[in-house]
CSV table of C-alpha atoms in Angstrom, one decimal:
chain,number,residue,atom,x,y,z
H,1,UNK,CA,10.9,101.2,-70.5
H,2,UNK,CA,11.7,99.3,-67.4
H,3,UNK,CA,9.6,95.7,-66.9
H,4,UNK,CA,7.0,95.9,-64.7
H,5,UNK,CA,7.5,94.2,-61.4
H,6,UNK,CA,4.5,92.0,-62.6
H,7,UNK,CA,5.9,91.1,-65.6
H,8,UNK,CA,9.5,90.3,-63.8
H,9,UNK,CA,7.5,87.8,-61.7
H,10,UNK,CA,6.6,86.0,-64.7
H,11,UNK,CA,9.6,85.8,-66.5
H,12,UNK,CA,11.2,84.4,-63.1
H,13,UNK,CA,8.8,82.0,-62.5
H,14,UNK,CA,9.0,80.9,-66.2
H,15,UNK,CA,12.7,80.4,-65.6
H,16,UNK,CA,12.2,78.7,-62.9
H,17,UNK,CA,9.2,76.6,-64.7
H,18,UNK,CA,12.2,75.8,-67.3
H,19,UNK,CA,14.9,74.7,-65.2
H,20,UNK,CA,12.8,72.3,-62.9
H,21,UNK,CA,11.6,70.8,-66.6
H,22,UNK,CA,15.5,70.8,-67.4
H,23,UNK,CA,16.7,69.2,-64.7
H,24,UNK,CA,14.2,66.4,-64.5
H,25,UNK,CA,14.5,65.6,-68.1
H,26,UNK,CA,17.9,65.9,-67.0
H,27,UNK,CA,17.4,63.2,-63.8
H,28,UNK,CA,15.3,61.0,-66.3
H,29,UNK,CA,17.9,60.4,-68.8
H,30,UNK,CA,20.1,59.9,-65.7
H,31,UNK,CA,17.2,57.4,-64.0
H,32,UNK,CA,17.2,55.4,-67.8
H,33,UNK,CA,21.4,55.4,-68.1
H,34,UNK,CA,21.7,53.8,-64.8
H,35,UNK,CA,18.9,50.9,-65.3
H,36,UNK,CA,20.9,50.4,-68.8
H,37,UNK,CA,23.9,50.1,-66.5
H,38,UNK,CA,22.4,48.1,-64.0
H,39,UNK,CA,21.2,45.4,-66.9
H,40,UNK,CA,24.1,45.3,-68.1
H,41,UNK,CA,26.1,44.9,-65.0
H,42,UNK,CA,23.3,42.5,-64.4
H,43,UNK,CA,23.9,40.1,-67.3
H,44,UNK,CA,27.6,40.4,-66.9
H,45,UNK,CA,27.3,38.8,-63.6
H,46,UNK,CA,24.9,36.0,-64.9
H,47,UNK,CA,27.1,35.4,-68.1
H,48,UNK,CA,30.1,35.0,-65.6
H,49,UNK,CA,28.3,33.3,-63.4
H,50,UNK,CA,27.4,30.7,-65.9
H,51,UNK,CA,30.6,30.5,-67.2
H,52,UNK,CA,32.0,29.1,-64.1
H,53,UNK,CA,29.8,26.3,-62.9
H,54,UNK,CA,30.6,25.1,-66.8
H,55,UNK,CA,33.6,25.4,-65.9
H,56,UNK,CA,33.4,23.3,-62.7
H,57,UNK,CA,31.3,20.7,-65.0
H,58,UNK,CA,34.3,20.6,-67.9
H,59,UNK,CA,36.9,20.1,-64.4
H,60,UNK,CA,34.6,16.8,-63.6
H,61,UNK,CA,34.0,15.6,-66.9
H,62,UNK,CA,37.6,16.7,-69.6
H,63,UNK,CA,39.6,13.5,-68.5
H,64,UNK,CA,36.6,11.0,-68.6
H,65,UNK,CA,36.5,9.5,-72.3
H,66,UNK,CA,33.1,8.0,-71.8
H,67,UNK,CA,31.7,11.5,-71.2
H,68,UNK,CA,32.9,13.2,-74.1
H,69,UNK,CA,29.6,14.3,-75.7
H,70,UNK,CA,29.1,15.9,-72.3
H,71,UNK,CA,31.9,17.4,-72.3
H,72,UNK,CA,31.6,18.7,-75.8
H,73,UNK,CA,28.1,19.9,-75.1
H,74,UNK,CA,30.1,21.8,-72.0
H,75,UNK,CA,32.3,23.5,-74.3
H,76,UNK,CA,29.8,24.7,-77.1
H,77,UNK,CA,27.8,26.3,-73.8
H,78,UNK,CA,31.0,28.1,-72.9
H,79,UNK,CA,32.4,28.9,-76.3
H,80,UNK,CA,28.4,31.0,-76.7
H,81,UNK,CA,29.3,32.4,-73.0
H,82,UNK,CA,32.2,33.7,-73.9
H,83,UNK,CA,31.4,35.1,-76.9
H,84,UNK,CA,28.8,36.8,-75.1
H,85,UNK,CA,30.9,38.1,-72.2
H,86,UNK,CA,33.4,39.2,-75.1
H,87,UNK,CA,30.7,41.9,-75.6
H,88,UNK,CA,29.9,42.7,-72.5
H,89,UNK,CA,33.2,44.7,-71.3
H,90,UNK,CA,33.2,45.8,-67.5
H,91,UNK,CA,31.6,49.8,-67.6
H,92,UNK,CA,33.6,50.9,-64.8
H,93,UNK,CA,36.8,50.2,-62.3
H,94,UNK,CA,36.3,50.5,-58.8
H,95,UNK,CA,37.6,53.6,-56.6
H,96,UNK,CA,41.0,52.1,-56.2
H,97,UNK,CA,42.1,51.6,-59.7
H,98,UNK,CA,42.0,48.0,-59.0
H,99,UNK,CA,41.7,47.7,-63.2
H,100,UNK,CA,44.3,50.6,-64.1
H,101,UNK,CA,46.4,47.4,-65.8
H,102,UNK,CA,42.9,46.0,-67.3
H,103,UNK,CA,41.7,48.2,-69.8
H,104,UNK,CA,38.3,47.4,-72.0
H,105,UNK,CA,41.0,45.7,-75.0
H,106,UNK,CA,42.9,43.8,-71.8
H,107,UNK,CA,39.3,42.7,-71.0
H,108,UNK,CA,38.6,41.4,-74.3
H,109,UNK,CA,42.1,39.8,-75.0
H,110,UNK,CA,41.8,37.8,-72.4
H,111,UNK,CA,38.0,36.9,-73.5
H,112,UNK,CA,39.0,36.3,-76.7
H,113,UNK,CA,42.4,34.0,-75.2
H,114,UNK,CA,39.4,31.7,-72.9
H,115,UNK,CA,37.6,31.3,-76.4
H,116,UNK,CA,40.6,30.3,-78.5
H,117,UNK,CA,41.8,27.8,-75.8
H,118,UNK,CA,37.9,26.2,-75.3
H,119,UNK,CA,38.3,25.7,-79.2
H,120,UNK,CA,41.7,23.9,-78.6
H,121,UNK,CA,40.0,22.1,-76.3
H,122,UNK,CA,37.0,21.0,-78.2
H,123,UNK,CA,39.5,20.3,-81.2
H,124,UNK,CA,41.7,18.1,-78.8
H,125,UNK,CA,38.4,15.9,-77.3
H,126,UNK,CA,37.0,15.8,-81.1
H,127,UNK,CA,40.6,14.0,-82.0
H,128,UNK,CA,40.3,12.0,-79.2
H,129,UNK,CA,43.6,13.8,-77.2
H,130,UNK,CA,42.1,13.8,-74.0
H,131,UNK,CA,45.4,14.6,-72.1
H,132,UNK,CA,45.8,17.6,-74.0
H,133,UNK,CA,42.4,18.0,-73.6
H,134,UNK,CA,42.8,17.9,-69.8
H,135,UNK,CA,45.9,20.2,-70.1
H,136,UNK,CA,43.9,23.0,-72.4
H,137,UNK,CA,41.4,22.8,-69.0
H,138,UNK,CA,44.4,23.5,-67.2
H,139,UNK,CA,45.5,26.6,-69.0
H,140,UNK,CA,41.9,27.9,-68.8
H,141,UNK,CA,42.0,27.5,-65.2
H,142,UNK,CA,45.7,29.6,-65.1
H,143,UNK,CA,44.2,32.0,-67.2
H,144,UNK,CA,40.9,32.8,-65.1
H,145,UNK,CA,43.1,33.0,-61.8
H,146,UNK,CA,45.5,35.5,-63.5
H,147,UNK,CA,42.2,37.3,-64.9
H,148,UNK,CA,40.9,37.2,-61.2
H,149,UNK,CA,43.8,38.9,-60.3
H,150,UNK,CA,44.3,41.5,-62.6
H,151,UNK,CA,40.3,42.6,-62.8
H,152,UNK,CA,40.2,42.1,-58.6
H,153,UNK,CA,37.1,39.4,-58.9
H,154,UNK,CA,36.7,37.8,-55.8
H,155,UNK,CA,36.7,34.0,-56.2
């Protein structure tokens, strides 16, 4: 027995009902993935961002003996940094495949490489070997233009 054209109305509208539920449960989820990606893009930027003006403080302070304890307080800020930005891998390249060569384990290799020379460099200052303290500070600085380079960060 055929539907009535009644009844054919209200099976289309309550399609119709479904899908518009569908698709904004659909643009919620969406809506909630990209302020999860925003946050973390967000803290990243900070972690990064904190990261380097340390950075600029270890540059003032890695050759002065009289400042070690700030300098040792320096590193410990950096080494929690860059533990943290260890976890944080970059969610996306940019439209040019700027990061085809710099993968999520490049990403962390290198954050784990920044970590392993701030401990050299904390082990050097605690010994008292503030040139190789000083030269440690100038690997790190190699390593964060290369990193730079390969990731496409702007300086």
């Amino acid at each position: 027995m055929p539907l009535q054209q009644s009844h054919r109305r209200l099976i289309l509208a309550a399609l119709a009902g479904l899908a518009v539920c569908l698709t904004a449960a659909g643009l919620m989820s969406t809506q909630h993935a990209s302020a999860a990606d925003a946050e973390h893009d967000d803290r990243l930027h900070d972690v990064m961002h904190e990261l380097e003006e340390h950075f600029r403080e270890l540059k003032r302070t890695v050759r002065d003996e009289t400042r070690h304890e700030a300098t040792l307080e320096t590193l410990v800020a950096m080494q929690q940094l860059t533990w943290e930005a260890k976890t944080l891998i970059p969610r996306s390249y940019d439209a040019t495949g700027a990061r085809a060569e710099a993968g999520p384990e490049a990403y962390r290799i290198r954050m784990i490489t920044l970590l392993r020379q701030l401990l050299d460099t904390e082990h050097a200052i605690l010994e008292g070997r503030t040139d190789d303290a000083f030269e440690h500070a100038k690997q790190m600085a190699a390593h964060e233009r290369e990193s730079h380079r390969i990731f496409r960060i702007e300086d």
